[in-house]
mmCIF file of the C-alpha atoms, coordinates in Angstrom:
data_MODEL
# 
_entry.id   MODEL 
# 
loop_
_atom_site.group_PDB 
_atom_site.id 
_atom_site.type_symbol 
_atom_site.label_atom_id 
_atom_site.label_alt_id 
_atom_site.label_comp_id 
_atom_site.label_asym_id 
_atom_site.label_entity_id 
_atom_site.label_seq_id 
_atom_site.pdbx_PDB_ins_code 
_atom_site.Cartn_x 
_atom_site.Cartn_y 
_atom_site.Cartn_z 
_atom_site.occupancy 
_atom_site.B_iso_or_equiv 
_atom_site.pdbx_formal_charge 
_atom_site.auth_seq_id 
_atom_site.auth_comp_id 
_atom_site.auth_asym_id 
_atom_site.auth_atom_id 
_atom_site.pdbx_PDB_model_num 
ATOM 1  C CA . ILE A 1 1  ? 9.707  -25.380 40.420 1.00 0.00 ? 1  ILE A CA 1 
ATOM 2  C CA . SER A 1 2  ? 12.776 -26.064 38.163 1.00 0.00 ? 2  SER A CA 1 
ATOM 3  C CA . GLU A 1 3  ? 10.561 -25.989 35.045 1.00 0.00 ? 3  GLU A CA 1 
ATOM 4  C CA . GLU A 1 4  ? 8.850  -22.827 36.089 1.00 0.00 ? 4  GLU A CA 1 
ATOM 5  C CA . LEU A 1 5  ? 12.287 -21.377 36.799 1.00 0.00 ? 5  LEU A CA 1 
ATOM 6  C CA . LEU A 1 6  ? 13.454 -22.310 33.390 1.00 0.00 ? 6  LEU A CA 1 
ATOM 7  C CA . ARG A 1 7  ? 10.454 -20.829 31.925 1.00 0.00 ? 7  ARG A CA 1 
ATOM 8  C CA . VAL A 1 8  ? 10.761 -17.495 33.748 1.00 0.00 ? 8  VAL A CA 1 
ATOM 9  C CA . GLN A 1 9  ? 14.574 -17.328 32.678 1.00 0.00 ? 9  GLN A CA 1 
ATOM 10 C CA . LEU A 1 10 ? 13.552 -17.962 29.124 1.00 0.00 ? 10 LEU A CA 1 
ATOM 11 C CA . MET A 1 11 ? 11.157 -14.993 29.310 1.00 0.00 ? 11 MET A CA 1 
ATOM 12 C CA . ILE A 1 12 ? 13.790 -12.953 30.936 1.00 0.00 ? 12 ILE A CA 1 
ATOM 13 C CA . ASP A 1 13 ? 16.298 -13.881 28.059 1.00 0.00 ? 13 ASP A CA 1 
ATOM 14 C CA . ASP A 1 14 ? 13.502 -12.878 25.601 1.00 0.00 ? 14 ASP A CA 1 
ATOM 15 C CA . LEU A 1 15 ? 12.887 -9.449  27.092 1.00 0.00 ? 15 LEU A CA 1 
ATOM 16 C CA . HIS A 1 16 ? 16.695 -8.711  27.306 1.00 0.00 ? 16 HIS A CA 1 
ATOM 17 C CA . SER A 1 17 ? 16.985 -9.554  23.392 1.00 0.00 ? 17 SER A CA 1 
ATOM 18 C CA . GLN A 1 18 ? 13.848 -7.274  22.783 1.00 0.00 ? 18 GLN A CA 1 
ATOM 19 C CA . LEU A 1 19 ? 15.577 -4.716  25.010 1.00 0.00 ? 19 LEU A CA 1 
ATOM 20 C CA . LYS A 1 20 ? 18.653 -4.691  23.040 1.00 0.00 ? 20 LYS A CA 1 
ATOM 21 C CA . GLU A 1 21 ? 16.882 -4.679  19.676 1.00 0.00 ? 21 GLU A CA 1 
ATOM 22 C CA . ASN A 1 22 ? 14.918 -1.449  20.859 1.00 0.00 ? 22 ASN A CA 1 
ATOM 23 C CA . PHE A 1 23 ? 18.221 0.201   21.862 1.00 0.00 ? 23 PHE A CA 1 
ATOM 24 C CA . ASP A 1 24 ? 19.835 -0.792  18.399 1.00 0.00 ? 24 ASP A CA 1 
ATOM 25 C CA . ASN A 1 25 ? 16.785 0.718   16.677 1.00 0.00 ? 25 ASN A CA 1 
ATOM 26 C CA . ILE A 1 26 ? 16.740 3.899   18.646 1.00 0.00 ? 26 ILE A CA 1 
ATOM 27 C CA . THR A 1 27 ? 20.546 4.376   17.877 1.00 0.00 ? 27 THR A CA 1 
ATOM 28 C CA . LYS A 1 28 ? 19.942 3.605   14.191 1.00 0.00 ? 28 LYS A CA 1 
ATOM 29 C CA . TYR A 1 29 ? 17.076 6.180   14.168 1.00 0.00 ? 29 TYR A CA 1 
ATOM 30 C CA . LYS A 1 30 ? 18.905 8.775   15.947 1.00 0.00 ? 30 LYS A CA 1 
ATOM 31 C CA . ARG A 1 31 ? 21.731 8.649   13.400 1.00 0.00 ? 31 ARG A CA 1 
ATOM 32 C CA . MET A 1 32 ? 19.021 8.963   10.435 1.00 0.00 ? 32 MET A CA 1 
ATOM 33 C CA . ILE A 1 33 ? 17.578 12.287  12.159 1.00 0.00 ? 33 ILE A CA 1 
ATOM 34 C CA . SER A 1 34 ? 20.831 14.014  13.380 1.00 0.00 ? 34 SER A CA 1 
ATOM 35 C CA . PRO A 1 35 ? 21.631 15.285  9.998  1.00 0.00 ? 35 PRO A CA 1 
ATOM 36 C CA . LEU A 1 36 ? 18.475 17.300  9.964  1.00 0.00 ? 36 LEU A CA 1 
ATOM 37 C CA . LYS A 1 37 ? 19.155 19.075  13.093 1.00 0.00 ? 37 LYS A CA 1 
ATOM 38 C CA . SER A 1 38 ? 22.055 20.856  11.077 1.00 0.00 ? 38 SER A CA 1 
ATOM 39 C CA . LEU A 1 39 ? 19.873 22.172  8.311  1.00 0.00 ? 39 LEU A CA 1 
ATOM 40 C CA . PRO A 1 40 ? 18.842 25.899  8.526  1.00 0.00 ? 40 PRO A CA 1 
ATOM 41 C CA . ASN A 1 41 ? 15.361 26.527  9.116  1.00 0.00 ? 41 ASN A CA 1 
ATOM 42 C CA . GLU A 1 42 ? 15.100 28.034  5.571  1.00 0.00 ? 42 GLU A CA 1 
ATOM 43 C CA . ILE A 1 43 ? 15.900 24.624  3.902  1.00 0.00 ? 43 ILE A CA 1 
ATOM 44 C CA . ILE A 1 44 ? 13.498 22.881  6.099  1.00 0.00 ? 44 ILE A CA 1 
ATOM 45 C CA . SER A 1 45 ? 10.890 25.200  5.270  1.00 0.00 ? 45 SER A CA 1 
ATOM 46 C CA . LYS A 1 46 ? 11.233 24.681  1.606  1.00 0.00 ? 46 LYS A CA 1 
ATOM 47 C CA . ILE A 1 47 ? 11.233 21.018  2.140  1.00 0.00 ? 47 ILE A CA 1 
ATOM 48 C CA . PHE A 1 48 ? 7.808  21.400  3.920  1.00 0.00 ? 48 PHE A CA 1 
ATOM 49 C CA . GLU A 1 49 ? 6.639  23.288  0.938  1.00 0.00 ? 49 GLU A CA 1 
ATOM 50 C CA . GLU A 1 50 ? 7.517  20.723  -1.486 1.00 0.00 ? 50 GLU A CA 1 
ATOM 51 C CA . TYR A 1 51 ? 6.304  17.872  0.694  1.00 0.00 ? 51 TYR A CA 1 
ATOM 52 C CA . ALA A 1 52 ? 3.085  19.662  1.697  1.00 0.00 ? 52 ALA A CA 1 
ATOM 53 C CA . ALA A 1 53 ? 1.745  20.379  -1.986 1.00 0.00 ? 53 ALA A CA 1 
ATOM 54 C CA . GLY A 1 54 ? -1.614 19.281  -2.128 1.00 0.00 ? 54 GLY A CA 1 
ATOM 55 C CA . LEU A 1 55 ? -1.942 17.887  1.406  1.00 0.00 ? 55 LEU A CA 1 
ATOM 56 C CA . PRO A 1 56 ? -4.685 18.766  3.558  1.00 0.00 ? 56 PRO A CA 1 
ATOM 57 C CA . HIS A 1 57 ? -3.649 20.987  6.598  1.00 0.00 ? 57 HIS A CA 1 
ATOM 58 C CA . PRO A 1 58 ? 0.140  20.571  5.936  1.00 0.00 ? 58 PRO A CA 1 
ATOM 59 C CA . PRO A 1 59 ? 1.368  22.682  8.985  1.00 0.00 ? 59 PRO A CA 1 
ATOM 60 C CA . TRP A 1 60 ? -0.194 20.445  11.354 1.00 0.00 ? 60 TRP A CA 1 
ATOM 61 C CA . LEU A 1 61 ? 1.211  17.242  9.755  1.00 0.00 ? 61 LEU A CA 1 
ATOM 62 C CA . VAL A 1 62 ? 4.969  18.267  9.910  1.00 0.00 ? 62 VAL A CA 1 
ATOM 63 C CA . GLY A 1 63 ? 4.322  20.447  13.120 1.00 0.00 ? 63 GLY A CA 1 
ATOM 64 C CA . HIS A 1 64 ? 3.682  17.137  15.023 1.00 0.00 ? 64 HIS A CA 1 
ATOM 65 C CA . ILE A 1 65 ? 7.189  16.029  14.770 1.00 0.00 ? 65 ILE A CA 1 
ATOM 66 C CA . CYS A 1 66 ? 8.894  18.233  17.256 1.00 0.00 ? 66 CYS A CA 1 
ATOM 67 C CA . SER A 1 67 ? 8.671  21.873  18.458 1.00 0.00 ? 67 SER A CA 1 
ATOM 68 C CA . ARG A 1 68 ? 11.364 23.108  16.140 1.00 0.00 ? 68 ARG A CA 1 
ATOM 69 C CA . TRP A 1 69 ? 9.630  21.943  13.042 1.00 0.00 ? 69 TRP A CA 1 
ATOM 70 C CA . ARG A 1 70 ? 6.201  23.134  14.442 1.00 0.00 ? 70 ARG A CA 1 
ATOM 71 C CA . GLU A 1 71 ? 7.907  26.578  14.795 1.00 0.00 ? 71 GLU A CA 1 
ATOM 72 C CA . ILE A 1 72 ? 8.979  26.532  11.331 1.00 0.00 ? 72 ILE A CA 1 
ATOM 73 C CA . ALA A 1 73 ? 5.780  25.170  9.896  1.00 0.00 ? 73 ALA A CA 1 
ATOM 74 C CA . LEU A 1 74 ? 3.965  27.833  11.502 1.00 0.00 ? 74 LEU A CA 1 
ATOM 75 C CA . SER A 1 75 ? 6.247  30.441  10.343 1.00 0.00 ? 75 SER A CA 1 
ATOM 76 C CA . THR A 1 76 ? 6.217  29.275  6.743  1.00 0.00 ? 76 THR A CA 1 
ATOM 77 C CA . PRO A 1 77 ? 3.392  31.237  4.936  1.00 0.00 ? 77 PRO A CA 1 
ATOM 78 C CA . ALA A 1 78 ? 3.338  29.036  1.892  1.00 0.00 ? 78 ALA A CA 1 
ATOM 79 C CA . LEU A 1 79 ? 2.115  26.283  4.060  1.00 0.00 ? 79 LEU A CA 1 
ATOM 80 C CA . TRP A 1 80 ? -1.144 28.251  5.041  1.00 0.00 ? 80 TRP A CA 1 
# 
């Protein structure tokens, strides 16, 4: 029983470590994305136009990110 308890405790410790790593990653990615939230829609639209040049179905590609980006992509005639 002691060996099994030790094995389970090691698994719990490993899961806690993974959880901390996931939270750290989420925090890091939120910091990377947050500046994009302050960009005006017109700037994001221009970025989409530059990014989408030559890609098949560009409005659908960028529109999968979030509802705001989908709205911008759908309202950007140059992507169509």
